[in-house]
Amino acid sequence: MTAPRFRIAPSPTGFFHVGGARTALYNWALAKRLGGTFVLRIEDTDEERNRPEWNQGIIDALAWIGISADDPAFEGPYFQSHYAAEHVAAGVRLFDAGHAYYCDLTSEQVQERSKASGKPGYDGHSRDRGLEPGPGRVLRFRVPDGSTVVHDAVRGEVTFDNATIEDFVLLRGNGSPMFLLANVVDDMLMRISHVIRAEEHLPNTPKQQMLWEALGHAAPEWAHVPLLVNEQRKKISKRRDKVALEQYRDEGYLPGAMVNYLMTLGWAPKGDTEIVPWATIESEFRLEDVTHSPAFFDLKKLAAFNGEYIRAMPVEEFSAACEPWLAQWRDAHPEAVWNQEWWTTMAALVQTRVVTLAEAPAMVDFLFTPAPELDPASVAKVTSPQAESVLRASAEAFASCAWSADAIKVAFEVVAEAHGLKPGKAQAPVRVAVTGRTVGPPLLESMELLGRDRILGRIDALRERIAVT
Ligand code: GLU
């Protein structure tokens, strides 16, 4: 048996859609497990969308999810625009063999005829007119009678009545090839054995299968993977949803978490957890196990996956992975005095609290700025006389206690008891004074690092602020 050849065929759009990433991963998993090839073909025939940086963006996005152009299983990128002559030649072959014919109707005329007859689509007007090629004439495929049965690895047999398929256009009036033809000819040229793609292409499949057959080849194995939908069960789209893979990358999602999550959209590994390493995915993934029904692209679940992946990292790795976001924060805060040792001390505590790497700076920023950025909503929560009393009593206790996280904890307990509060409650005003917010990073350790003087200064500053509001 020859080794299988898979492919993805993205059209450049300026970003890589998460659905496209899932399709790429399905193809990749099979190519790797079966010792096959993963072909990248960029369908760049839309002139307006043909930008070199977008092509690089596709390659970078794939690399981020582990599909590296340096891997021996990776082939390409090929560019559809380089094969225009082959697409046209295939059209001419179909014409010569009688599988296609020219038609001189404009699209307006086609519409008028359809309106007049009350039947949708093109009516086969030029089927038997024997027109030769000429300017403005489109080449149409002569759809045979009968039905077309598509064997789909996900959906089983899908039968299309050919009567519902119009004689579709292969070459436009200016001679340029249409998507359906170009896509098939490229797959043939690239000896693709498996076409695994989004469900929205299923209606194209009977037409493409007819083209394969008319061009004298057996069609590839088809598989149409389920749609990704949002909370309202609507297909996720750029307009409504966050669909760009790059955005998740920039927000500090880990590629491993993203890959694992995307794989579970329509498929599940064996066993009772969906959180599994790539090696398991590669060995277990089967198209036959992919579901038909739309898959909910659940941001909460993705966040949960990411949190789990973050917590599974060795702390040094987590600390290093946060660096791009920390660097961004430093650039935006020239007044800050960065202390790498403090960050290293806090990293393990931050690691247990964040969902994305991008959240890391906000967990520690107050350690490096001269004063915390006081969040007004948080300040508003600690303006009661009791809060003021807690701040005063805490300042008194901190003035003389030993300076360690443990000793600070004990001091808090004493203040809490004196005010009839739970320790957590008693910490709230001090937390705002020290960090600027009511929720967030580990307080005691932060206080230890910042040192007694700064803490007392911050408590004073908050008391003043409360007094004047
Ligand atoms: N260029 C098409 C797309 O981006 C590819 C269709 C296919 O995979 O065959 O949707």
mmCIF file with all atom_site columns, C-alpha atoms and ligand atoms in Angstrom, residues 7 9-11 41 43 179 183 187 195-197 200-201 208, ligand 1:
data_model
loop_
_atom_site.group_PDB
_atom_site.id
_atom_site.type_symbol
_atom_site.label_atom_id
_atom_site.label_alt_id
_atom_site.label_comp_id
_atom_site.label_asym_id
_atom_site.label_entity_id
_atom_site.label_seq_id
_atom_site.pdbx_PDB_ins_code
_atom_site.Cartn_x
_atom_site.Cartn_y
_atom_site.Cartn_z
_atom_site.occupancy
_atom_site.B_iso_or_equiv
_atom_site.pdbx_formal_charge
_atom_site.auth_seq_id
_atom_site.auth_comp_id
_atom_site.auth_asym_id
_atom_site.auth_atom_id
_atom_site.pdbx_PDB_model_num
ATOM   1  C CA . ARG A 1 7   ? -3.614  17.954 2.919  1.00 0.00 ? 7   ARG A CA 1
ATOM   2  C CA . ALA A 1 9   ? -5.872  23.850 1.558  1.00 0.00 ? 9   ALA A CA 1
ATOM   3  C CA . PRO A 1 10  ? -6.400  27.144 3.371  1.00 0.00 ? 10  PRO A CA 1
ATOM   4  C CA . SER A 1 11  ? -7.204  30.343 1.539  1.00 0.00 ? 11  SER A CA 1
ATOM   5  C CA . ARG A 1 41  ? -1.450  23.979 -0.263 1.00 0.00 ? 41  ARG A CA 1
ATOM   6  C CA . GLU A 1 43  ? -5.275  28.456 -2.202 1.00 0.00 ? 43  GLU A CA 1
ATOM   7  C CA . PHE A 1 179 ? -12.472 26.829 -7.108 1.00 0.00 ? 179 PHE A CA 1
ATOM   8  C CA . ASN A 1 183 ? -9.121  22.288 -5.962 1.00 0.00 ? 183 ASN A CA 1
ATOM   9  C CA . ASP A 1 187 ? -5.422  17.352 -5.236 1.00 0.00 ? 187 ASP A CA 1
ATOM   10 C CA . VAL A 1 195 ? -9.535  14.923 1.804  1.00 0.00 ? 195 VAL A CA 1
ATOM   11 C CA . ILE A 1 196 ? -10.450 15.775 5.377  1.00 0.00 ? 196 ILE A CA 1
ATOM   12 C CA . ARG A 1 197 ? -12.085 19.159 5.617  1.00 0.00 ? 197 ARG A CA 1
ATOM   13 C CA . GLU A 1 200 ? -19.367 23.236 4.853  1.00 0.00 ? 200 GLU A CA 1
ATOM   14 C CA . HIS A 1 201 ? -17.608 21.689 1.854  1.00 0.00 ? 201 HIS A CA 1
ATOM   15 C CA . GLN A 1 208 ? -15.780 17.217 -7.127 1.00 0.00 ? 208 GLN A CA 1
HETATM 16 N N1 . GLU B 2 .   ? -9.626  26.772 0.178  1.00 0.00 ? 1   GLU B N1 1
HETATM 17 C C1 . GLU B 2 .   ? -10.713 26.038 0.727  1.00 0.00 ? 1   GLU B C1 1
HETATM 18 C C2 . GLU B 2 .   ? -11.042 26.625 2.069  1.00 0.00 ? 1   GLU B C2 1
HETATM 19 O O1 . GLU B 2 .   ? -10.291 27.375 2.603  1.00 0.00 ? 1   GLU B O1 1
HETATM 20 C C3 . GLU B 2 .   ? -10.269 24.596 0.874  1.00 0.00 ? 1   GLU B C3 1
HETATM 21 C C4 . GLU B 2 .   ? -11.326 23.595 0.689  1.00 0.00 ? 1   GLU B C4 1
HETATM 22 C C5 . GLU B 2 .   ? -10.797 22.176 0.837  1.00 0.00 ? 1   GLU B C5 1
HETATM 23 O O2 . GLU B 2 .   ? -10.224 21.870 1.888  1.00 0.00 ? 1   GLU B O2 1
HETATM 24 O O3 . GLU B 2 .   ? -10.957 21.419 -0.079 1.00 0.00 ? 1   GLU B O3 1
HETATM 25 O O4 . GLU B 2 .   ? -12.081 26.390 2.620  1.00 0.00 ? 1   GLU B O4 1
#
